[in-house]
Amino acid sequence: MFLYFLRRLLYVVPTLIGVTLVVFVTVSYAPGDAARARLGSRATAEALQRERTRLGLDHPPFPVYLESRDIAWETPPAELVLGPLHIVYGPRSIAKTQYVSYLLRLFRGDLGISIVRQRPVAQEILERFPATIELTVSAMLIAMFVGIALGILSAVNKHSILDYLSMTGALVGVSMPIFWLGLVLLVLFSNLFPGWPMGQRVDYLSELQPVTGFFLIDSLLRGSWSDFVEVLRHLLLPALALATIPMAIIARMTRSAMLEVLTEDYVRTAWAKGLSRWAVYSRHAFKNALIPVITIIGLQFGSLLGGAIITETIFSWPGVGTWILDAIQNRDIYVIQGGVILVAATFTTINIGVDLLYAWIDPRIQYD
Amino acid sequence: MFEWWTLKRSGSRPGAARFGVWAVAWASMVLAIGACSGNGSSSVDLRRENVFVFGRGQDSVGLDPAHEDDGESFNVTGNIYDTLVRFKVESTEVEPSLAESWEISEDGKVYTFHLLKGVTFHDGTPFNADAVLFSFLRQHDPKHEFADVGGPYKYWDNMGMSQIVKAIEKVDDLTVRFRLVRSEAPFLANLAMNFASIVSPTAVVKMRKQFNFHPVGTGPFMFESWQRGQKIVLRKNPHYFGGPVKLDKVVFAAIPDNSVRFQAFKAGKLDGFNFPNPFELDAIRSSPGVRFLTQEGMNICYLALNTQKPPFDNVLVRRAINYAINKQAIIDNFYQGLGTVAKNPLPPVVWGYHKELVPYSYDPAKARELLAEAGFPDGFETTLWAMSNPRPYILAPDKVAAAVIADLEQIGVRARKVTYDWPTYLEKTDHGQHDMAFLGWSGDNGDPDNFLYMLLSKTGATIPATNIAFYRSDAFTDLLEKAKVLTDQNQRAALYRQAQEIFHRDAPWVPVAHSVQVMIVRDNVEGFHLHPTSRVDFRGVSIRRP
């Protein structure tokens, strides 16, 4: 088991390198460039060239690269040209190509700096990711509890009014556009409870300063119960909005998994033994229906941690989703790279976690 | 091992009901948190005494104005720093600020500024000639210790200051002299722009790159805190040289969604906000307690016709396009009343605007005639480029483009729409890859030169071009160069009027619209003025609380 875990962790490294490669190819050959995005519409040709040099964008993107009509790279001192294909050789020349120099820095733990803001990407991740985690974990807690409860209730009371209601609810939940739901929630709550927060993580006038970046924890560290409640109030609506889709998916998945399990022989045996309904549903049925549900939860969790762009925009939530989106619009390469690595790493970590959970839930599953 | 689902395996109540209890528990928790709201809001209102909360669409990028070029950075830095001279309230005329007076030599090449005495930076260090020199030389002198700290000095480059300024000298502790390469009339107005803010040298030396996030100036407000993507808080500078500051604090809250900004304003969370949704304007106007401020913007939206590419190298074709487009319909439908039809490359708020010039009317028949005369009786096929994102001067580029394409179809010109994301769009249009392209400009300093020379001179027509019509008229450019070196504003205005006539005749663009800028504030806000440069200034603002 431990070895399995270790091996899975090792696989993460090539996965992440692959991810950086894909991002780099896409960004290098997409039209538009970072120097232009940095200097804006009024930049002069000389200023643009100077900025390209400063950012290292005047070097070829890869040790093996295609000539490009749109982008002029400085020819490296050691290079082999085969038609449109250029092959850079010699360690110095190779190390200077954009991708290799990025990787070399990455291995030293340097994620680079944001071209737009001139700040270390790692620092921005530390500021942004806690906001995303806080929101996602809250949303997933809501989605899991409500979704699983609804799913089980529906399966147990198949074809009852409750079943129809909750499954219709789930369908509506899956189809509801978040930008609309978010706004409706905001308007509704501000009318029901005057003074209800309109987005952001704390009130505009709050003096709460981030320490860990997790505001629920920060408010407790500050020893202020009213701050804690304040943070919770700010968290509620975005978490609810973000929870609807995963909640609906989890509910539907739980229901169908339960229905399948309930027809199994061992469940009939359990009934025959005269066990209580509770024991049959929870111990015999639900535990066996849990594997697909966990898978779905893991996937949803992973994708939400990648940033919920719409929810973040509506609720002015400074998470990683809008951060990466901004970076893409501004050709902020290192932020894009750092962001995608972060998302990929989170996703793989959660996947590993889910696989380990399988074995814990179902002893028949063994890894070695 | 803790297994929550087995906790009550032999409970007497049916399991299903137990799950139901959870749902009820969740719902009641939601309500419980909701119920806490009553106390929370009242304490918030008490704290709002003399604090202005301003809602805006984006966070700032950085707070060292020499490094930045986005409006949301300048909106904050304008309240932290001062410049030697500044724009008057609601106009682009220049008045004294950190310099109490100045002299300009006969030949217009030497500017001597006399600085205010006794002004201190927020960090307590004195403002003097050394601070002025430091603030400018770090941008100008490539050998300066801070020439390469914190990224490029964007605006210094963009305004061509390196080519204008020869030397900056300290005469004595309170006198500074700028020597220019040539006489340059807009120079003084340039010094009122945000990039020319005077920074505390002590703070820059101490903070280096971090200065961009811990700004220190002489302005009415001091930097207090910045939570990225959320808010920037400024507090009042009790020692401000320009007199007492009435607000205790200003909070710049980043609220990206336009509708949410309005909702937050309605809920009493904000004292003012900008960039409302056009479709919500009526609802905003009719809300109670609202002051709706508008000002004709210092901007232009235009359709550039690439004069280097046939058939747009033919002036008859360019005029035909000018006659073919129904600009009034575009303003009515896609500017929601927040725009005016353009006839000149200059907006009316800029001096030198040619009022009497008779614009091209909307006349498709005349356009068809001109096309036939040019040798295109059946029209032609071409491309029309539009950016994918709204800009301050064009709120709905895709819709405006569709309307123009429909107008052109009326005269037989079949245009295909081409669109790219913003950085790509700029790159491709400044390389002249388009036939016709939408673009616009927001003025920086209120000088006509800032529009005409940048956007239409021969100098601007070299790749990467700022003149994307690639309009290369000697007569037009000569007039601009003459006007640039004169210091008398009336003489300059006369030359710019002539230039606008030549522009009208040659028709390198279809000038489309000038957009109107909008700001919404509460009716208890006093002393708030919109400025043509779109900057938000809290210097004289106060809030009347009952």
PDB file of N, CA, C and O in Angstrom, chain B residues 468-530:
ATOM      1  N   ILE B 468      -3.143  53.264 -37.577  1.00  0.00           N
ATOM      2  CA  ILE B 468      -3.417  51.987 -38.264  1.00  0.00           C
ATOM      3  C   ILE B 468      -4.224  52.182 -39.547  1.00  0.00           C
ATOM      4  O   ILE B 468      -4.570  51.213 -40.210  1.00  0.00           O
ATOM      5  N   ALA B 469      -4.499  53.458 -39.902  1.00  0.00           N
ATOM      6  CA  ALA B 469      -5.024  53.699 -41.250  1.00  0.00           C
ATOM      7  C   ALA B 469      -3.829  53.817 -42.206  1.00  0.00           C
ATOM      8  O   ALA B 469      -3.991  53.859 -43.417  1.00  0.00           O
ATOM      9  N   PHE B 470      -2.633  53.869 -41.637  1.00  0.00           N
ATOM     10  CA  PHE B 470      -1.399  54.076 -42.395  1.00  0.00           C
ATOM     11  C   PHE B 470      -1.549  55.278 -43.328  1.00  0.00           C
ATOM     12  O   PHE B 470      -1.140  55.274 -44.471  1.00  0.00           O
ATOM     13  N   TYR B 471      -2.174  56.325 -42.761  1.00  0.00           N
ATOM     14  CA  TYR B 471      -2.444  57.564 -43.467  1.00  0.00           C
ATOM     15  C   TYR B 471      -1.152  58.357 -43.495  1.00  0.00           C
ATOM     16  O   TYR B 471      -0.594  58.668 -42.437  1.00  0.00           O
ATOM     17  N   ARG B 472      -0.640  58.628 -44.714  1.00  0.00           N
ATOM     18  CA  ARG B 472       0.674  59.299 -44.797  1.00  0.00           C
ATOM     19  C   ARG B 472       0.559  60.586 -45.591  1.00  0.00           C
ATOM     20  O   ARG B 472       1.050  60.683 -46.712  1.00  0.00           O
ATOM     21  N   SER B 473      -0.105  61.573 -45.006  1.00  0.00           N
ATOM     22  CA  SER B 473      -0.270  62.844 -45.700  1.00  0.00           C
ATOM     23  C   SER B 473       0.804  63.810 -45.245  1.00  0.00           C
ATOM     24  O   SER B 473       0.938  64.096 -44.053  1.00  0.00           O
ATOM     25  N   ASP B 474       1.589  64.325 -46.212  1.00  0.00           N
ATOM     26  CA  ASP B 474       2.632  65.298 -45.860  1.00  0.00           C
ATOM     27  C   ASP B 474       2.015  66.571 -45.323  1.00  0.00           C
ATOM     28  O   ASP B 474       2.456  67.098 -44.306  1.00  0.00           O
ATOM     29  N   ALA B 475       0.956  67.045 -46.013  1.00  0.00           N
ATOM     30  CA  ALA B 475       0.328  68.307 -45.624  1.00  0.00           C
ATOM     31  C   ALA B 475      -0.163  68.219 -44.182  1.00  0.00           C
ATOM     32  O   ALA B 475       0.062  69.120 -43.367  1.00  0.00           O
ATOM     33  N   PHE B 476      -0.828  67.108 -43.845  1.00  0.00           N
ATOM     34  CA  PHE B 476      -1.392  66.908 -42.518  1.00  0.00           C
ATOM     35  C   PHE B 476      -0.282  66.853 -41.464  1.00  0.00           C
ATOM     36  O   PHE B 476      -0.310  67.564 -40.458  1.00  0.00           O
ATOM     37  N   THR B 477       0.726  66.033 -41.719  1.00  0.00           N
ATOM     38  CA  THR B 477       1.809  65.867 -40.743  1.00  0.00           C
ATOM     39  C   THR B 477       2.582  67.170 -40.545  1.00  0.00           C
ATOM     40  O   THR B 477       2.957  67.512 -39.425  1.00  0.00           O
ATOM     41  N   ASP B 478       2.796  67.941 -41.636  1.00  0.00           N
ATOM     42  CA  ASP B 478       3.511  69.216 -41.525  1.00  0.00           C
ATOM     43  C   ASP B 478       2.805  70.161 -40.565  1.00  0.00           C
ATOM     44  O   ASP B 478       3.436  70.798 -39.722  1.00  0.00           O
ATOM     45  N   LEU B 479       1.470  70.236 -40.715  1.00  0.00           N
ATOM     46  CA  LEU B 479       0.700  71.113 -39.827  1.00  0.00           C
ATOM     47  C   LEU B 479       0.891  70.706 -38.366  1.00  0.00           C
ATOM     48  O   LEU B 479       1.069  71.542 -37.490  1.00  0.00           O
ATOM     49  N   LEU B 480       0.863  69.388 -38.103  1.00  0.00           N
ATOM     50  CA  LEU B 480       1.013  68.911 -36.727  1.00  0.00           C
ATOM     51  C   LEU B 480       2.388  69.255 -36.173  1.00  0.00           C
ATOM     52  O   LEU B 480       2.535  69.658 -35.028  1.00  0.00           O
ATOM     53  N   GLU B 481       3.409  69.094 -37.020  1.00  0.00           N
ATOM     54  CA  GLU B 481       4.775  69.361 -36.547  1.00  0.00           C
ATOM     55  C   GLU B 481       4.949  70.841 -36.248  1.00  0.00           C
ATOM     56  O   GLU B 481       5.620  71.216 -35.287  1.00  0.00           O
ATOM     57  N   LYS B 482       4.314  71.689 -37.082  1.00  0.00           N
ATOM     58  CA  LYS B 482       4.375  73.124 -36.837  1.00  0.00           C
ATOM     59  C   LYS B 482       3.699  73.446 -35.502  1.00  0.00           C
ATOM     60  O   LYS B 482       4.212  74.226 -34.702  1.00  0.00           O
ATOM     61  N   ALA B 483       2.529  72.845 -35.278  1.00  0.00           N
ATOM     62  CA  ALA B 483       1.749  73.148 -34.081  1.00  0.00           C
ATOM     63  C   ALA B 483       2.448  72.675 -32.807  1.00  0.00           C
ATOM     64  O   ALA B 483       2.326  73.272 -31.752  1.00  0.00           O
ATOM     65  N   LYS B 484       3.205  71.605 -32.937  1.00  0.00           N
ATOM     66  CA  LYS B 484       3.885  71.002 -31.790  1.00  0.00           C
ATOM     67  C   LYS B 484       4.867  71.963 -31.122  1.00  0.00           C
ATOM     68  O   LYS B 484       5.032  71.949 -29.912  1.00  0.00           O
ATOM     69  N   VAL B 485       5.555  72.798 -31.955  1.00  0.00           N
ATOM     70  CA  VAL B 485       6.627  73.626 -31.389  1.00  0.00           C
ATOM     71  C   VAL B 485       6.150  75.018 -30.989  1.00  0.00           C
ATOM     72  O   VAL B 485       6.882  75.776 -30.365  1.00  0.00           O
ATOM     73  N   LEU B 486       4.910  75.371 -31.348  1.00  0.00           N
ATOM     74  CA  LEU B 486       4.387  76.675 -30.945  1.00  0.00           C
ATOM     75  C   LEU B 486       3.931  76.599 -29.490  1.00  0.00           C
ATOM     76  O   LEU B 486       3.501  75.552 -29.039  1.00  0.00           O
ATOM     77  N   THR B 487       4.030  77.738 -28.785  1.00  0.00           N
ATOM     78  CA  THR B 487       3.517  77.716 -27.418  1.00  0.00           C
ATOM     79  C   THR B 487       2.186  78.457 -27.300  1.00  0.00           C
ATOM     80  O   THR B 487       1.480  78.295 -26.317  1.00  0.00           O
ATOM     81  N   ASP B 488       1.840  79.268 -28.331  1.00  0.00           N
ATOM     82  CA  ASP B 488       0.584  80.016 -28.257  1.00  0.00           C
ATOM     83  C   ASP B 488      -0.590  79.107 -28.628  1.00  0.00           C
ATOM     84  O   ASP B 488      -0.659  78.558 -29.725  1.00  0.00           O
ATOM     85  N   GLN B 489      -1.525  78.986 -27.688  1.00  0.00           N
ATOM     86  CA  GLN B 489      -2.603  78.012 -27.887  1.00  0.00           C
ATOM     87  C   GLN B 489      -3.529  78.373 -29.050  1.00  0.00           C
ATOM     88  O   GLN B 489      -3.988  77.507 -29.774  1.00  0.00           O
ATOM     89  N   ASN B 490      -3.776  79.703 -29.258  1.00  0.00           N
ATOM     90  CA  ASN B 490      -4.662  80.105 -30.353  1.00  0.00           C
ATOM     91  C   ASN B 490      -4.064  79.776 -31.709  1.00  0.00           C
ATOM     92  O   ASN B 490      -4.748  79.290 -32.611  1.00  0.00           O
ATOM     93  N   GLN B 491      -2.766  80.050 -31.835  1.00  0.00           N
ATOM     94  CA  GLN B 491      -2.095  79.717 -33.099  1.00  0.00           C
ATOM     95  C   GLN B 491      -2.145  78.215 -33.341  1.00  0.00           C
ATOM     96  O   GLN B 491      -2.394  77.757 -34.455  1.00  0.00           O
ATOM     97  N   ARG B 492      -1.913  77.469 -32.274  1.00  0.00           N
ATOM     98  CA  ARG B 492      -1.935  76.007 -32.419  1.00  0.00           C
ATOM     99  C   ARG B 492      -3.323  75.543 -32.824  1.00  0.00           C
ATOM    100  O   ARG B 492      -3.479  74.714 -33.727  1.00  0.00           O
ATOM    101  N   ALA B 493      -4.348  76.084 -32.175  1.00  0.00           N
ATOM    102  CA  ALA B 493      -5.717  75.656 -32.463  1.00  0.00           C
ATOM    103  C   ALA B 493      -6.057  75.879 -33.939  1.00  0.00           C
ATOM    104  O   ALA B 493      -6.700  75.036 -34.583  1.00  0.00           O
ATOM    105  N   ALA B 494      -5.592  77.024 -34.488  1.00  0.00           N
ATOM    106  CA  ALA B 494      -5.875  77.320 -35.895  1.00  0.00           C
ATOM    107  C   ALA B 494      -5.259  76.240 -36.790  1.00  0.00           C
ATOM    108  O   ALA B 494      -5.891  75.762 -37.750  1.00  0.00           O
ATOM    109  N   LEU B 495      -4.021  75.850 -36.478  1.00  0.00           N
ATOM    110  CA  LEU B 495      -3.350  74.817 -37.285  1.00  0.00           C
ATOM    111  C   LEU B 495      -4.101  73.481 -37.175  1.00  0.00           C
ATOM    112  O   LEU B 495      -4.257  72.760 -38.170  1.00  0.00           O
ATOM    113  N   TYR B 496      -4.556  73.151 -35.960  1.00  0.00           N
ATOM    114  CA  TYR B 496      -5.265  71.875 -35.791  1.00  0.00           C
ATOM    115  C   TYR B 496      -6.595  71.875 -36.540  1.00  0.00           C
ATOM    116  O   TYR B 496      -7.025  70.845 -37.051  1.00  0.00           O
ATOM    117  N   ARG B 497      -7.225  73.077 -36.632  1.00  0.00           N
ATOM    118  CA  ARG B 497      -8.479  73.122 -37.393  1.00  0.00           C
ATOM    119  C   ARG B 497      -8.214  72.835 -38.868  1.00  0.00           C
ATOM    120  O   ARG B 497      -8.932  72.084 -39.500  1.00  0.00           O
ATOM    121  N   GLN B 498      -7.119  73.428 -39.386  1.00  0.00           N
ATOM    122  CA  GLN B 498      -6.749  73.144 -40.788  1.00  0.00           C
ATOM    123  C   GLN B 498      -6.504  71.656 -40.985  1.00  0.00           C
ATOM    124  O   GLN B 498      -6.924  71.058 -41.961  1.00  0.00           O
ATOM    125  N   ALA B 499      -5.788  71.079 -40.020  1.00  0.00           N
ATOM    126  CA  ALA B 499      -5.454  69.645 -40.130  1.00  0.00           C
ATOM    127  C   ALA B 499      -6.723  68.811 -40.182  1.00  0.00           C
ATOM    128  O   ALA B 499      -6.821  67.842 -40.952  1.00  0.00           O
ATOM    129  N   GLN B 500      -7.728  69.202 -39.364  1.00  0.00           N
ATOM    130  CA  GLN B 500      -8.971  68.428 -39.363  1.00  0.00           C
ATOM    131  C   GLN B 500      -9.705  68.532 -40.690  1.00  0.00           C
ATOM    132  O   GLN B 500     -10.389  67.604 -41.116  1.00  0.00           O
ATOM    133  N   GLU B 501      -9.540  69.679 -41.388  1.00  0.00           N
ATOM    134  CA  GLU B 501     -10.159  69.804 -42.714  1.00  0.00           C
ATOM    135  C   GLU B 501      -9.497  68.844 -43.700  1.00  0.00           C
ATOM    136  O   GLU B 501     -10.172  68.197 -44.499  1.00  0.00           O
ATOM    137  N   ILE B 502      -8.162  68.785 -43.636  1.00  0.00           N
ATOM    138  CA  ILE B 502      -7.458  67.853 -44.527  1.00  0.00           C
ATOM    139  C   ILE B 502      -7.886  66.416 -44.222  1.00  0.00           C
ATOM    140  O   ILE B 502      -8.157  65.626 -45.129  1.00  0.00           O
ATOM    141  N   PHE B 503      -7.981  66.099 -42.930  1.00  0.00           N
ATOM    142  CA  PHE B 503      -8.416  64.771 -42.514  1.00  0.00           C
ATOM    143  C   PHE B 503      -9.793  64.458 -43.102  1.00  0.00           C
ATOM    144  O   PHE B 503     -10.029  63.392 -43.658  1.00  0.00           O
ATOM    145  N   HIS B 504     -10.681  65.439 -43.029  1.00  0.00           N
ATOM    146  CA  HIS B 504     -12.040  65.246 -43.520  1.00  0.00           C
ATOM    147  C   HIS B 504     -12.022  64.952 -45.021  1.00  0.00           C
ATOM    148  O   HIS B 504     -12.702  64.049 -45.494  1.00  0.00           O
ATOM    149  N   ARG B 505     -11.211  65.686 -45.754  1.00  0.00           N
ATOM    150  CA  ARG B 505     -11.135  65.511 -47.205  1.00  0.00           C
ATOM    151  C   ARG B 505     -10.557  64.133 -47.550  1.00  0.00           C
ATOM    152  O   ARG B 505     -11.044  63.435 -48.425  1.00  0.00           O
ATOM    153  N   ASP B 506      -9.511  63.758 -46.846  1.00  0.00           N
ATOM    154  CA  ASP B 506      -8.823  62.498 -47.177  1.00  0.00           C
ATOM    155  C   ASP B 506      -9.538  61.276 -46.604  1.00  0.00           C
ATOM    156  O   ASP B 506      -9.304  60.147 -47.062  1.00  0.00           O
ATOM    157  N   ALA B 507     -10.331  61.471 -45.585  1.00  0.00           N
ATOM    158  CA  ALA B 507     -11.158  60.418 -44.993  1.00  0.00           C
ATOM    159  C   ALA B 507     -10.434  59.088 -44.731  1.00  0.00           C
ATOM    160  O   ALA B 507     -10.877  58.041 -45.186  1.00  0.00           O
ATOM    161  N   PRO B 508      -9.327  59.121 -43.973  1.00  0.00           N
ATOM    162  CA  PRO B 508      -8.664  57.848 -43.651  1.00  0.00           C
ATOM    163  C   PRO B 508      -9.447  57.017 -42.636  1.00  0.00           C
ATOM    164  O   PRO B 508      -9.164  55.821 -42.486  1.00  0.00           O
ATOM    165  N   TRP B 509     -10.362  57.634 -41.911  1.00  0.00           N
ATOM    166  CA  TRP B 509     -11.201  56.927 -40.941  1.00  0.00           C
ATOM    167  C   TRP B 509     -12.656  57.235 -41.218  1.00  0.00           C
ATOM    168  O   TRP B 509     -12.958  58.238 -41.839  1.00  0.00           O
ATOM    169  N   VAL B 510     -13.493  56.431 -40.588  1.00  0.00           N
ATOM    170  CA  VAL B 510     -14.842  56.865 -40.299  1.00  0.00           C
ATOM    171  C   VAL B 510     -14.848  57.156 -38.795  1.00  0.00           C
ATOM    172  O   VAL B 510     -14.798  56.236 -37.994  1.00  0.00           O
ATOM    173  N   PRO B 511     -14.856  58.438 -38.379  1.00  0.00           N
ATOM    174  CA  PRO B 511     -14.958  58.703 -36.936  1.00  0.00           C
ATOM    175  C   PRO B 511     -16.360  58.283 -36.494  1.00  0.00           C
ATOM    176  O   PRO B 511     -17.335  58.724 -37.085  1.00  0.00           O
ATOM    177  N   VAL B 512     -16.456  57.407 -35.494  1.00  0.00           N
ATOM    178  CA  VAL B 512     -17.759  56.839 -35.177  1.00  0.00           C
ATOM    179  C   VAL B 512     -18.422  57.516 -33.986  1.00  0.00           C
ATOM    180  O   VAL B 512     -19.525  58.049 -34.107  1.00  0.00           O
ATOM    181  N   ALA B 513     -17.765  57.511 -32.834  1.00  0.00           N
ATOM    182  CA  ALA B 513     -18.461  57.973 -31.634  1.00  0.00           C
ATOM    183  C   ALA B 513     -17.493  58.481 -30.576  1.00  0.00           C
ATOM    184  O   ALA B 513     -16.315  58.106 -30.554  1.00  0.00           O
ATOM    185  N   HIS B 514     -18.025  59.344 -29.711  1.00  0.00           N
ATOM    186  CA  HIS B 514     -17.350  59.688 -28.457  1.00  0.00           C
ATOM    187  C   HIS B 514     -18.240  59.163 -27.350  1.00  0.00           C
ATOM    188  O   HIS B 514     -19.416  59.510 -27.299  1.00  0.00           O
ATOM    189  N   SER B 515     -17.699  58.343 -26.470  1.00  0.00           N
ATOM    190  CA  SER B 515     -18.570  57.810 -25.434  1.00  0.00           C
ATOM    191  C   SER B 515     -18.585  58.756 -24.243  1.00  0.00           C
ATOM    192  O   SER B 515     -17.659  59.534 -24.031  1.00  0.00           O
ATOM    193  N   VAL B 516     -19.657  58.674 -23.472  1.00  0.00           N
ATOM    194  CA  VAL B 516     -19.835  59.530 -22.306  1.00  0.00           C
ATOM    195  C   VAL B 516     -19.471  58.707 -21.078  1.00  0.00           C
ATOM    196  O   VAL B 516     -19.853  57.546 -20.981  1.00  0.00           O
ATOM    197  N   GLN B 517     -18.713  59.279 -20.162  1.00  0.00           N
ATOM    198  CA  GLN B 517     -18.394  58.498 -18.966  1.00  0.00           C
ATOM    199  C   GLN B 517     -19.442  58.730 -17.878  1.00  0.00           C
ATOM    200  O   GLN B 517     -20.014  59.810 -17.763  1.00  0.00           O
ATOM    201  N   VAL B 518     -19.651  57.678 -17.101  1.00  0.00           N
ATOM    202  CA  VAL B 518     -20.736  57.677 -16.132  1.00  0.00           C
ATOM    203  C   VAL B 518     -20.209  57.311 -14.757  1.00  0.00           C
ATOM    204  O   VAL B 518     -19.331  56.459 -14.626  1.00  0.00           O
ATOM    205  N   MET B 519     -20.742  57.949 -13.735  1.00  0.00           N
ATOM    206  CA  MET B 519     -20.401  57.584 -12.361  1.00  0.00           C
ATOM    207  C   MET B 519     -21.672  57.716 -11.537  1.00  0.00           C
ATOM    208  O   MET B 519     -22.463  58.628 -11.756  1.00  0.00           O
ATOM    209  N   ILE B 520     -21.867  56.764 -10.647  1.00  0.00           N
ATOM    210  CA  ILE B 520     -23.057  56.827  -9.801  1.00  0.00           C
ATOM    211  C   ILE B 520     -22.603  57.008  -8.365  1.00  0.00           C
ATOM    212  O   ILE B 520     -21.793  56.219  -7.865  1.00  0.00           O
ATOM    213  N   VAL B 521     -23.102  58.049  -7.712  1.00  0.00           N
ATOM    214  CA  VAL B 521     -22.782  58.249  -6.296  1.00  0.00           C
ATOM    215  C   VAL B 521     -24.080  58.494  -5.536  1.00  0.00           C
ATOM    216  O   VAL B 521     -25.114  58.823  -6.123  1.00  0.00           O
ATOM    217  N   ARG B 522     -24.026  58.311  -4.216  1.00  0.00           N
ATOM    218  CA  ARG B 522     -25.159  58.611  -3.360  1.00  0.00           C
ATOM    219  C   ARG B 522     -25.408  60.115  -3.325  1.00  0.00           C
ATOM    220  O   ARG B 522     -24.481  60.897  -3.508  1.00  0.00           O
ATOM    221  N   ASP B 523     -26.645  60.498  -3.041  1.00  0.00           N
ATOM    222  CA  ASP B 523     -26.927  61.942  -3.089  1.00  0.00           C
ATOM    223  C   ASP B 523     -26.392  62.680  -1.860  1.00  0.00           C
ATOM    224  O   ASP B 523     -26.465  63.898  -1.803  1.00  0.00           O
ATOM    225  N   ASN B 524     -25.835  61.960  -0.882  1.00  0.00           N
ATOM    226  CA  ASN B 524     -25.218  62.676   0.247  1.00  0.00           C
ATOM    227  C   ASN B 524     -23.711  62.875   0.038  1.00  0.00           C
ATOM    228  O   ASN B 524     -23.008  63.308   0.928  1.00  0.00           O
ATOM    229  N   VAL B 525     -23.239  62.538  -1.167  1.00  0.00           N
ATOM    230  CA  VAL B 525     -21.817  62.736  -1.474  1.00  0.00           C
ATOM    231  C   VAL B 525     -21.636  64.128  -2.049  1.00  0.00           C
ATOM    232  O   VAL B 525     -22.361  64.528  -2.960  1.00  0.00           O
ATOM    233  N   GLU B 526     -20.688  64.872  -1.514  1.00  0.00           N
ATOM    234  CA  GLU B 526     -20.460  66.235  -1.992  1.00  0.00           C
ATOM    235  C   GLU B 526     -19.046  66.395  -2.520  1.00  0.00           C
ATOM    236  O   GLU B 526     -18.122  65.750  -2.038  1.00  0.00           O
ATOM    237  N   GLY B 527     -18.915  67.257  -3.499  1.00  0.00           N
ATOM    238  CA  GLY B 527     -17.588  67.589  -4.011  1.00  0.00           C
ATOM    239  C   GLY B 527     -16.992  66.556  -4.947  1.00  0.00           C
ATOM    240  O   GLY B 527     -15.791  66.541  -5.165  1.00  0.00           O
ATOM    241  N   PHE B 528     -17.831  65.693  -5.511  1.00  0.00           N
ATOM    242  CA  PHE B 528     -17.307  64.680  -6.429  1.00  0.00           C
ATOM    243  C   PHE B 528     -17.433  65.191  -7.862  1.00  0.00           C
ATOM    244  O   PHE B 528     -18.516  65.551  -8.305  1.00  0.00           O
ATOM    245  N   HIS B 529     -16.329  65.225  -8.583  1.00  0.00           N
ATOM    246  CA  HIS B 529     -16.362  65.701  -9.966  1.00  0.00           C
ATOM    247  C   HIS B 529     -15.761  64.665 -10.891  1.00  0.00           C
ATOM    248  O   HIS B 529     -14.747  64.059 -10.566  1.00  0.00           O
ATOM    249  N   LEU B 530     -16.393  64.492 -12.049  1.00  0.00           N
ATOM    250  CA  LEU B 530     -15.788  63.634 -13.064  1.00  0.00           C
ATOM    251  C   LEU B 530     -14.738  64.442 -13.808  1.00  0.00           C
ATOM    252  O   LEU B 530     -14.915  65.634 -14.034  1.00  0.00           O
TER     253      LEU B 530
END
